[in-house]
Tab-separated table of N, CA and C in Angstrom:
chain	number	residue	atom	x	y	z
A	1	UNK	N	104.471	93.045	104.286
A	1	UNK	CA	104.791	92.146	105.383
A	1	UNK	C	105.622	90.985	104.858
A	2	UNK	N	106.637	90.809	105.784
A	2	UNK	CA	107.566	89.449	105.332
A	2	UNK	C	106.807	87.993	105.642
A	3	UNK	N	106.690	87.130	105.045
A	3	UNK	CA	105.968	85.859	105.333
A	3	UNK	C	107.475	84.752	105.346
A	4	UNK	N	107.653	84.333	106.524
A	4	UNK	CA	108.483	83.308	106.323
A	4	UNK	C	108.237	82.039	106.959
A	5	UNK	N	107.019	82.102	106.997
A	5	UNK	CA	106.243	80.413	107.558
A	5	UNK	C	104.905	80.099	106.969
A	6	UNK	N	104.399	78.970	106.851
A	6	UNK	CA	103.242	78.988	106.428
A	6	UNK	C	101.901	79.788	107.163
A	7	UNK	N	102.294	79.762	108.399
A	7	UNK	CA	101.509	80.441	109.040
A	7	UNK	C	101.505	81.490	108.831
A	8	UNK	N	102.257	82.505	109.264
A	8	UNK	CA	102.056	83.807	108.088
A	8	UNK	C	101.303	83.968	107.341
A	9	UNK	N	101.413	82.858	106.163
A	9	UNK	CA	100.066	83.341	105.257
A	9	UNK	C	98.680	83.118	105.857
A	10	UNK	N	98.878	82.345	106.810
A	10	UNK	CA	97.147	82.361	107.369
A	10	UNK	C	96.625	83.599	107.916
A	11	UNK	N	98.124	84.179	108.495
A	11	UNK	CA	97.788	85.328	109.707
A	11	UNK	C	97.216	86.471	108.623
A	12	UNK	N	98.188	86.701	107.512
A	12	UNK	CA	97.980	88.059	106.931
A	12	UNK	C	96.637	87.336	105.976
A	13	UNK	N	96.464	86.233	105.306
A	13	UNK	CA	94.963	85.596	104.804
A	13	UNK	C	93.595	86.333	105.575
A	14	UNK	N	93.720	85.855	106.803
A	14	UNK	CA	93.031	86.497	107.922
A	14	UNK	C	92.261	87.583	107.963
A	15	UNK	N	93.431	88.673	108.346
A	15	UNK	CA	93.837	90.167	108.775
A	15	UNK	C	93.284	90.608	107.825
A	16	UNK	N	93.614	90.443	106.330
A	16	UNK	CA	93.346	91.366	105.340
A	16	UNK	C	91.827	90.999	104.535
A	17	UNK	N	91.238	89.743	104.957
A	17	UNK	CA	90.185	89.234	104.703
A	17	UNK	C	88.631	90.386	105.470
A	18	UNK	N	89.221	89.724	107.128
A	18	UNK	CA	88.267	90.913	108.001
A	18	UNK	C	88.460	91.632	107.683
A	19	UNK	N	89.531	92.875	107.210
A	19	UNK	CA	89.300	94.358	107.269
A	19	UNK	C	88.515	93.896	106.089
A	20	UNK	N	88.789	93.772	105.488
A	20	UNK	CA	87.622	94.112	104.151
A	20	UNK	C	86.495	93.801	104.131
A	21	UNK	N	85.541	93.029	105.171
A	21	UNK	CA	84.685	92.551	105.780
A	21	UNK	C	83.863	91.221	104.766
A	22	UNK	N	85.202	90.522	104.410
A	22	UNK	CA	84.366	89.236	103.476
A	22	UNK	C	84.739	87.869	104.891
A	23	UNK	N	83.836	87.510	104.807
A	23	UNK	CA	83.289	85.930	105.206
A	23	UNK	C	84.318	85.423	104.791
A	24	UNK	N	84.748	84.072	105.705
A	24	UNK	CA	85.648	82.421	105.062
A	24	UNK	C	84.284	82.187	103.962
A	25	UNK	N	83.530	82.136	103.830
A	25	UNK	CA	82.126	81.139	103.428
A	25	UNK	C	82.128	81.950	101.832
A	26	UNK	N	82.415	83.269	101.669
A	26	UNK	CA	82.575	84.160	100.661
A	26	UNK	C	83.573	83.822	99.964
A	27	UNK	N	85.080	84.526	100.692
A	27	UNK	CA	86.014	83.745	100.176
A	27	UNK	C	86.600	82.604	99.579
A	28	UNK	N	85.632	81.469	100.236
A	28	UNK	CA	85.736	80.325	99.765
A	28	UNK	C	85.400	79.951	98.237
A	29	UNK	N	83.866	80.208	98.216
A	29	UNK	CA	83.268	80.977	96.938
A	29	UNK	C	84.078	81.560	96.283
A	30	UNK	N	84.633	82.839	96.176
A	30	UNK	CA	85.242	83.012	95.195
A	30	UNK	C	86.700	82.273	94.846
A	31	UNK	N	87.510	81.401	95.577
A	31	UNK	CA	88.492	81.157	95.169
A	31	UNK	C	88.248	79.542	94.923
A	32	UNK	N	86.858	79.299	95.099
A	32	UNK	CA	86.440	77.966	93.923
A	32	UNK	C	87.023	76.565	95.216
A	33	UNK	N	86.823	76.834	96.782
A	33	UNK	CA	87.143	75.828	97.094
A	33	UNK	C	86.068	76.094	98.897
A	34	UNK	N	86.688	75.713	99.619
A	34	UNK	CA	85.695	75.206	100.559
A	34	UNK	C	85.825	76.113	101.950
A	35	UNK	N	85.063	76.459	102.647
A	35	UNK	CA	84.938	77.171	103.707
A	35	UNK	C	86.043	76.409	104.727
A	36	UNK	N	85.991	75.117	104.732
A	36	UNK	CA	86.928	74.305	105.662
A	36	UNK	C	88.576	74.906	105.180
A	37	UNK	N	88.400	74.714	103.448
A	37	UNK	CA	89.940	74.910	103.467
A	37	UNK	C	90.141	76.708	103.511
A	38	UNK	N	89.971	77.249	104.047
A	38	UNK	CA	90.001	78.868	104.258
A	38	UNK	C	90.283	78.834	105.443
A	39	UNK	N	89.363	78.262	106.643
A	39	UNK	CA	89.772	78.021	107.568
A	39	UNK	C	91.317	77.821	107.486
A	40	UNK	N	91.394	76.205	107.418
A	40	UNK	CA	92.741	75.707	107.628
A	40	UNK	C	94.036	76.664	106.815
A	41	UNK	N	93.641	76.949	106.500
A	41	UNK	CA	94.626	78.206	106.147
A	41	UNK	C	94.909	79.110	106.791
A	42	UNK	N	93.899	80.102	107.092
A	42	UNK	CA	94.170	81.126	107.913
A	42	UNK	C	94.684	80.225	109.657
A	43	UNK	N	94.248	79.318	109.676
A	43	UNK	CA	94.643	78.416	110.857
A	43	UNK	C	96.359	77.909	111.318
A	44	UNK	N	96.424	77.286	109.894
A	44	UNK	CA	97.674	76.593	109.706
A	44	UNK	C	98.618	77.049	108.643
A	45	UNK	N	98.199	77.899	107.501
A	45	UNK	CA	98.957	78.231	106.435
A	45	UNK	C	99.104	77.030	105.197
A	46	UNK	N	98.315	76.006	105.658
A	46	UNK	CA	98.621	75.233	104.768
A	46	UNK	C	97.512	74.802	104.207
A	47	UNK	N	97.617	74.520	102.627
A	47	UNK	CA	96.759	74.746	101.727
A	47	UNK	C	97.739	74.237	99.964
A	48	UNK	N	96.366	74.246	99.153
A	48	UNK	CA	96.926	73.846	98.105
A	48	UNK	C	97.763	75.275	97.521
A	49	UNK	N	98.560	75.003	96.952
A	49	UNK	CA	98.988	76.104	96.589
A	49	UNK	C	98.529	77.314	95.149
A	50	UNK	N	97.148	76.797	94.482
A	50	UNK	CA	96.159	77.582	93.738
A	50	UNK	C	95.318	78.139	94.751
A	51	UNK	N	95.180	77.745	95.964
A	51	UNK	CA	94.095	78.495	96.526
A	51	UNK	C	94.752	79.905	97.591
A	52	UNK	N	96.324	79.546	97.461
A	52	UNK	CA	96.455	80.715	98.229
A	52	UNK	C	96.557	81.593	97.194
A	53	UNK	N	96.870	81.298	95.581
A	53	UNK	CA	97.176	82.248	94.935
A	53	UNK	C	96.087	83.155	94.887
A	54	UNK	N	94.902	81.644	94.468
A	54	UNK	CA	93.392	82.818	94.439
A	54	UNK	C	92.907	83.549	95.419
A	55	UNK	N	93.299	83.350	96.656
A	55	UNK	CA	92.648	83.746	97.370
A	55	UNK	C	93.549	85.651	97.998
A	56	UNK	N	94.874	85.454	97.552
A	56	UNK	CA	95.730	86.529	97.607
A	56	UNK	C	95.188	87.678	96.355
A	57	UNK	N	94.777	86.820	95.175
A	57	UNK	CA	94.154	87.653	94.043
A	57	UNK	C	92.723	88.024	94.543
A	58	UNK	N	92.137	87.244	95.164
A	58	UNK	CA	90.376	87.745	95.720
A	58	UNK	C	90.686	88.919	96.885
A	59	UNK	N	91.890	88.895	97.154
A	59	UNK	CA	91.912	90.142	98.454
A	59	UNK	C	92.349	91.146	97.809
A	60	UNK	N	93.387	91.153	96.757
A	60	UNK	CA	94.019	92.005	95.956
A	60	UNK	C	95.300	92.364	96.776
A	61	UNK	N	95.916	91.018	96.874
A	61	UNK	CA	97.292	91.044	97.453
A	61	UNK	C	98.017	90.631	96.579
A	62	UNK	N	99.662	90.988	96.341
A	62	UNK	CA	100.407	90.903	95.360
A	62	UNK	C	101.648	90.090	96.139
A	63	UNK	N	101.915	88.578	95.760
A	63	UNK	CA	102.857	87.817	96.146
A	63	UNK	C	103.868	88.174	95.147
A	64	UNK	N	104.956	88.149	96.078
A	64	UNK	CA	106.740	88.562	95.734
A	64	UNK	C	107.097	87.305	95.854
A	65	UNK	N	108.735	86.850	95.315
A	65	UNK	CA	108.856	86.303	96.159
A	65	UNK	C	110.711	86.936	95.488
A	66	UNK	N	111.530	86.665	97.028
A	66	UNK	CA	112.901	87.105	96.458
A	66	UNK	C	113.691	86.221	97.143
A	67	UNK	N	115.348	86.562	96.875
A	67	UNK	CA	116.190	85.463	97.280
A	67	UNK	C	115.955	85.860	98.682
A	68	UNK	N	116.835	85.084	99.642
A	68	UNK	CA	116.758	85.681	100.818
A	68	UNK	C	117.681	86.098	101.383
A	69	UNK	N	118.922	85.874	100.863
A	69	UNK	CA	120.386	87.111	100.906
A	69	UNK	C	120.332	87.925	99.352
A	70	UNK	N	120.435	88.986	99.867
A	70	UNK	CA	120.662	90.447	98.511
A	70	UNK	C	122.051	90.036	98.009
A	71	UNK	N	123.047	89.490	98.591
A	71	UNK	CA	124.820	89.347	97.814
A	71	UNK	C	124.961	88.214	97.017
A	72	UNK	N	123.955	87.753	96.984
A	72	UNK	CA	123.662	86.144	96.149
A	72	UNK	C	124.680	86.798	94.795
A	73	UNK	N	125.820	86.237	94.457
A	73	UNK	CA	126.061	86.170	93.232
A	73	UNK	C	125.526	86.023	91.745
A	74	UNK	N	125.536	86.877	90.892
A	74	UNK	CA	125.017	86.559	89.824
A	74	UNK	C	124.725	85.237	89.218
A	75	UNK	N	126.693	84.645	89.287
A	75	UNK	CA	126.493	83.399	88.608
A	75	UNK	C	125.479	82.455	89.333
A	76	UNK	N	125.125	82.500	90.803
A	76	UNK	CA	124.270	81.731	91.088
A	76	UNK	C	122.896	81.746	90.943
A	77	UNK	N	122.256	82.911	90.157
A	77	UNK	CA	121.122	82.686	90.064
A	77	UNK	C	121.015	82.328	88.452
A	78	UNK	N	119.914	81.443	88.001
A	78	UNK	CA	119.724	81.104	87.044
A	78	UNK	C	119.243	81.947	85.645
A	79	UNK	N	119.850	82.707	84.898
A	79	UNK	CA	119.634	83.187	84.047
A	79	UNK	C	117.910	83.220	83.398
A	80	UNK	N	117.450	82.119	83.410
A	80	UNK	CA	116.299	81.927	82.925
A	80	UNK	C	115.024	82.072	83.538
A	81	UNK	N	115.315	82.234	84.759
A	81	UNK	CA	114.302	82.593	86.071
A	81	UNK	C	113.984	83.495	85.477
């Protein structure tokens, strides 16, 4: 799924949380922060940005991230990336 808002990540946070049938209160637990901020995430998308990582690793979701035009010139991307 493409995520191009913060919300997004709440929606698919969500989605992929219930199917697997874990709790905000669980989740929270394992990604070392608070039932409120799970909520507000799956709510708003917004969040610290360790807890979406953990919490994408507690679902066993794999964040990409790419340019967002494919013709991006070489010279413009940074070699060291």
């Amino acid at each position: 799924m493409k995520v191009r808002t913060p919300a997004d990540f709440g929606i698919v946070i969500r989605s992929v949380r219930s199917a697997q049938g874990i709790n905000q209160q669980h989740l929270a637990e394992i990604c070392g922060t608070t039932q409120s901020a799970i909520s507000r995430l799956e709510k708003t998308g917004v969040c610290h940005i360790d807890t979406l990582l953990r919490a994408c690793q507690a679902l066993h979701l794999q964040l990409e991230i790419f340019p967002q035009s494919a013709r991006l010139s070489e010279k413009s991307v940074s070699p060291d990336l």
